[in-house]
Amino acid sequence: MKNCLIALAAIMSLLAVLPGCYYDVEEELYPNTGCDTLDVGYATTIAPIIEDNCLNCHSAAANFGNVTLEGHNNLKTYADNGQLLGVIRHESGFPAMPQGAPQLVDCTIEKIEKWVNDGAPDN
Ligand code: HEC
């Protein structure tokens, strides 16, 4: 009877550990689950993000801080000079954007990084 209890305890602890192994392996195989940065384009991906999060203050009309992000040419200026990534990553030396709102979610930042690193094309 005592051996039987020990065996039972051993099986129970094994069962408790198994799911942990399973998830560890899955994370190694698919590190970026849920964030697809393969098809990032200005018109389809980037412009809508900027419109939703930034144009309240940075449309041509609003122009807060003398910064206009409306239209590809204007946004590209800030992509090329490093300020776009600096402000959305909340790097030191840059004012954190979007001002007065939570930081953009990781996947959104990754998409903008991908586009900037591609040379900020008008695609
Ligand atoms: C609520 C208004 C507001 C929103 C929303 C906002 N900004 Fe700004 N932004 C400002 C103001 C005001 C300044 C200038 C004052 C300052 O430097 O803090 C500024 C400055 C900037 C600058 C210039 C940074 C520099 O180093 O001089 C950039 C680039 C910028 N914003 C990008 C963005 C981006 C990208 C978003 C959206 C993710 C965004 N902003 C959302 C108000 C806003």
mmCIF file of C-alpha atoms and ligand atoms in Angstrom:
data_model
loop_
_atom_site.group_PDB
_atom_site.id
_atom_site.type_symbol
_atom_site.label_atom_id
_atom_site.label_comp_id
_atom_site.label_asym_id
_atom_site.label_seq_id
_atom_site.Cartn_x
_atom_site.Cartn_y
_atom_site.Cartn_z
ATOM 1 C CA MET A 1 0.000 0.000 0.000
ATOM 2 C CA LYS A 2 2.835 2.429 0.817
ATOM 3 C CA ASN A 3 4.619 1.663 -2.483
ATOM 4 C CA CYS A 4 1.416 2.222 -4.295
ATOM 5 C CA LEU A 5 1.084 5.722 -2.802
ATOM 6 C CA ILE A 6 4.639 6.595 -3.779
ATOM 7 C CA ALA A 7 4.009 5.439 -7.341
ATOM 8 C CA LEU A 8 0.851 7.527 -7.434
ATOM 9 C CA ALA A 9 2.710 10.593 -6.194
ATOM 10 C CA ALA A 10 5.382 10.070 -8.853
ATOM 11 C CA ILE A 11 2.792 9.881 -11.609
ATOM 12 C CA MET A 12 1.015 12.990 -10.337
ATOM 13 C CA SER A 13 4.180 15.085 -10.312
ATOM 14 C CA LEU A 14 5.074 13.866 -13.791
ATOM 15 C CA LEU A 15 1.668 14.958 -15.063
ATOM 16 C CA ALA A 16 2.149 18.364 -13.478
ATOM 17 C CA VAL A 17 5.464 18.872 -15.282
ATOM 18 C CA LEU A 18 4.446 17.655 -18.747
ATOM 19 C CA PRO A 19 2.340 20.645 -19.874
ATOM 20 C CA GLY A 20 5.253 22.938 -18.968
ATOM 21 C CA CYS A 21 7.545 21.054 -21.332
ATOM 22 C CA TYR A 22 4.984 21.233 -24.096
ATOM 23 C CA TYR A 23 4.580 25.029 -23.960
ATOM 24 C CA ASP A 24 8.335 25.631 -23.699
ATOM 25 C CA VAL A 25 8.898 23.759 -26.925
ATOM 26 C CA GLU A 26 6.046 25.494 -28.715
ATOM 27 C CA GLU A 27 7.457 28.906 -27.808
ATOM 28 C CA GLU A 28 10.852 27.941 -29.218
ATOM 29 C CA LEU A 29 9.328 26.844 -32.510
ATOM 30 C CA TYR A 30 7.046 29.844 -33.034
ATOM 31 C CA PRO A 31 8.586 32.859 -31.247
ATOM 32 C CA ASN A 32 6.526 35.486 -33.132
ATOM 33 C CA THR A 33 3.108 33.887 -33.005
ATOM 34 C CA GLY A 34 0.477 36.504 -33.678
ATOM 35 C CA CYS A 35 2.601 39.262 -35.204
ATOM 36 C CA ASP A 36 2.863 39.050 -38.978
ATOM 37 C CA THR A 37 5.357 41.580 -40.330
ATOM 38 C CA LEU A 38 5.796 39.901 -43.721
ATOM 39 C CA ASP A 39 3.362 42.009 -45.726
ATOM 40 C CA VAL A 40 3.856 45.422 -44.204
ATOM 41 C CA GLY A 41 3.139 48.235 -46.664
ATOM 42 C CA TYR A 42 2.665 51.977 -46.294
ATOM 43 C CA ALA A 43 -0.900 52.166 -47.621
ATOM 44 C CA THR A 44 -2.235 48.939 -46.106
ATOM 45 C CA THR A 45 -0.493 48.893 -42.730
ATOM 46 C CA ILE A 46 1.413 52.013 -41.756
ATOM 47 C CA ALA A 47 -0.914 54.834 -42.860
ATOM 48 C CA PRO A 48 -3.886 53.376 -40.909
ATOM 49 C CA ILE A 49 -1.746 53.012 -37.736
ATOM 50 C CA ILE A 50 -0.593 56.635 -38.006
ATOM 51 C CA GLU A 51 -4.121 57.799 -38.749
ATOM 52 C CA ASP A 52 -5.556 56.021 -35.706
ATOM 53 C CA ASN A 53 -2.850 57.024 -33.247
ATOM 54 C CA CYS A 54 -1.125 60.166 -34.403
ATOM 55 C CA LEU A 55 -3.093 62.330 -36.832
ATOM 56 C CA ASN A 56 -5.257 63.884 -34.103
ATOM 57 C CA CYS A 57 -2.175 65.942 -33.370
ATOM 58 C CA HIS A 58 0.007 65.492 -36.452
ATOM 59 C CA SER A 59 -2.330 66.004 -39.408
ATOM 60 C CA ALA A 60 -1.307 68.822 -41.733
ATOM 61 C CA ALA A 61 -3.978 70.979 -40.098
ATOM 62 C CA ALA A 62 -3.149 70.170 -36.454
ATOM 63 C CA ASN A 63 0.657 70.105 -36.902
ATOM 64 C CA PHE A 64 1.398 69.838 -33.144
ATOM 65 C CA GLY A 65 5.033 70.511 -32.335
ATOM 66 C CA ASN A 66 5.409 71.599 -35.973
ATOM 67 C CA VAL A 67 5.292 67.892 -36.911
ATOM 68 C CA THR A 68 3.078 66.668 -39.780
ATOM 69 C CA LEU A 69 2.871 62.911 -40.326
ATOM 70 C CA GLU A 70 0.088 63.004 -42.917
ATOM 71 C CA GLY A 71 1.029 61.558 -46.311
ATOM 72 C CA HIS A 72 3.954 59.344 -47.261
ATOM 73 C CA ASN A 73 6.488 62.133 -47.890
ATOM 74 C CA ASN A 74 5.946 63.768 -44.510
ATOM 75 C CA LEU A 75 6.075 60.484 -42.593
ATOM 76 C CA LYS A 76 9.188 59.356 -44.470
ATOM 77 C CA THR A 77 11.045 62.438 -43.228
ATOM 78 C CA TYR A 78 10.612 61.214 -39.646
ATOM 79 C CA ALA A 79 11.250 57.582 -40.562
ATOM 80 C CA ASP A 80 14.569 58.534 -42.172
ATOM 81 C CA ASN A 81 15.787 60.892 -39.438
ATOM 82 C CA GLY A 82 15.187 58.305 -36.687
ATOM 83 C CA GLN A 83 12.584 60.298 -34.779
ATOM 84 C CA LEU A 84 9.653 58.043 -35.687
ATOM 85 C CA LEU A 85 11.200 54.938 -34.084
ATOM 86 C CA GLY A 86 12.675 56.984 -31.241
ATOM 87 C CA VAL A 87 9.321 58.375 -30.139
ATOM 88 C CA ILE A 88 7.276 55.162 -30.455
ATOM 89 C CA ARG A 89 9.923 53.029 -28.688
ATOM 90 C CA HIS A 90 10.036 55.634 -25.896
ATOM 91 C CA GLU A 91 13.795 55.983 -26.278
ATOM 92 C CA SER A 92 15.548 58.533 -24.109
ATOM 93 C CA GLY A 93 16.075 61.846 -25.833
ATOM 94 C CA PHE A 94 12.724 61.627 -27.621
ATOM 95 C CA PRO A 95 9.272 62.746 -26.405
ATOM 96 C CA ALA A 96 7.204 59.543 -25.871
ATOM 97 C CA MET A 97 4.444 59.139 -28.490
ATOM 98 C CA PRO A 98 1.525 58.926 -28.801
ATOM 99 C CA GLN A 99 1.516 61.775 -26.294
ATOM 100 C CA GLY A 100 -0.984 61.318 -23.455
ATOM 101 C CA ALA A 101 -1.842 57.736 -24.501
ATOM 102 C CA PRO A 102 -0.400 54.274 -23.774
ATOM 103 C CA GLN A 103 2.575 53.101 -25.832
ATOM 104 C CA LEU A 104 1.641 51.313 -29.061
ATOM 105 C CA VAL A 105 1.442 47.518 -28.654
ATOM 106 C CA ASP A 106 4.592 45.509 -29.480
ATOM 107 C CA CYS A 107 3.253 44.102 -32.734
ATOM 108 C CA THR A 108 2.363 47.567 -34.045
ATOM 109 C CA ILE A 109 5.850 48.814 -33.177
ATOM 110 C CA GLU A 110 7.384 45.772 -34.920
ATOM 111 C CA LYS A 111 5.446 46.566 -38.102
ATOM 112 C CA ILE A 112 6.628 50.172 -38.128
ATOM 113 C CA GLU A 113 10.216 49.008 -37.455
ATOM 114 C CA LYS A 114 9.999 46.612 -40.394
ATOM 115 C CA TRP A 115 8.758 49.372 -42.713
ATOM 116 C CA VAL A 116 11.409 51.861 -41.578
ATOM 117 C CA ASN A 117 14.159 49.257 -41.940
ATOM 118 C CA ASP A 118 12.916 48.515 -45.468
ATOM 119 C CA GLY A 119 13.637 52.172 -46.297
ATOM 120 C CA ALA A 120 10.127 53.527 -45.609
ATOM 121 C CA PRO A 121 8.857 52.785 -49.142
ATOM 122 C CA ASP A 122 5.635 54.222 -50.600
ATOM 123 C CA ASN A 123 4.140 50.778 -51.132
HETATM 124 C C1 HEC B 1 -2.103 64.350 -28.135
HETATM 125 C C2 HEC B 1 -1.287 64.873 -29.191
HETATM 126 C C3 HEC B 1 -0.250 63.971 -29.810
HETATM 127 C C4 HEC B 1 -0.395 62.696 -30.295
HETATM 128 C C5 HEC B 1 -1.632 61.807 -30.269
HETATM 129 C C6 HEC B 1 0.869 62.333 -30.883
HETATM 130 N N1 HEC B 1 1.758 63.363 -30.744
HETATM 131 FE FE1 HEC B 1 3.662 63.438 -31.476
HETATM 132 N N2 HEC B 1 3.938 65.262 -30.643
HETATM 133 C C7 HEC B 1 2.986 65.985 -29.965
HETATM 134 C C8 HEC B 1 3.563 67.229 -29.510
HETATM 135 C C9 HEC B 1 2.837 68.318 -28.720
HETATM 136 C C10 HEC B 1 4.901 67.234 -29.951
HETATM 137 C C11 HEC B 1 5.976 68.313 -29.746
HETATM 138 C C12 HEC B 1 6.250 68.566 -28.316
HETATM 139 C C13 HEC B 1 7.196 67.594 -27.717
HETATM 140 O O1 HEC B 1 8.338 67.537 -28.191
HETATM 141 O O2 HEC B 1 6.808 66.895 -26.758
HETATM 142 C C14 HEC B 1 5.106 65.991 -30.666
HETATM 143 C C15 HEC B 1 6.298 65.629 -31.259
HETATM 144 C C16 HEC B 1 6.452 64.534 -32.084
HETATM 145 C C17 HEC B 1 7.650 64.235 -32.860
HETATM 146 C C18 HEC B 1 8.934 65.052 -32.895
HETATM 147 C C19 HEC B 1 9.896 64.408 -31.926
HETATM 148 C C20 HEC B 1 11.181 65.171 -31.730
HETATM 149 O O3 HEC B 1 12.185 64.519 -31.391
HETATM 150 O O4 HEC B 1 11.170 66.403 -31.858
HETATM 151 C C21 HEC B 1 7.395 63.076 -33.524
HETATM 152 C C22 HEC B 1 8.350 62.352 -34.498
HETATM 153 C C23 HEC B 1 6.072 62.634 -33.155
HETATM 154 N N3 HEC B 1 5.521 63.545 -32.295
HETATM 155 C C24 HEC B 1 5.485 61.469 -33.601
HETATM 156 C C25 HEC B 1 4.253 61.002 -33.173
HETATM 157 C C26 HEC B 1 3.728 59.718 -33.547
HETATM 158 C C27 HEC B 1 4.436 58.706 -34.437
HETATM 159 C C28 HEC B 1 2.497 59.619 -32.956
HETATM 160 C C29 HEC B 1 1.565 58.425 -33.013
HETATM 161 C C30 HEC B 1 2.100 57.138 -32.656
HETATM 162 C C31 HEC B 1 2.272 60.837 -32.211
HETATM 163 N N4 HEC B 1 3.365 61.642 -32.356
HETATM 164 C C32 HEC B 1 1.124 61.112 -31.495
HETATM 165 C C33 HEC B 1 1.674 65.611 -29.756
HETATM 166 C C34 HEC B 1 1.121 64.386 -30.093
#
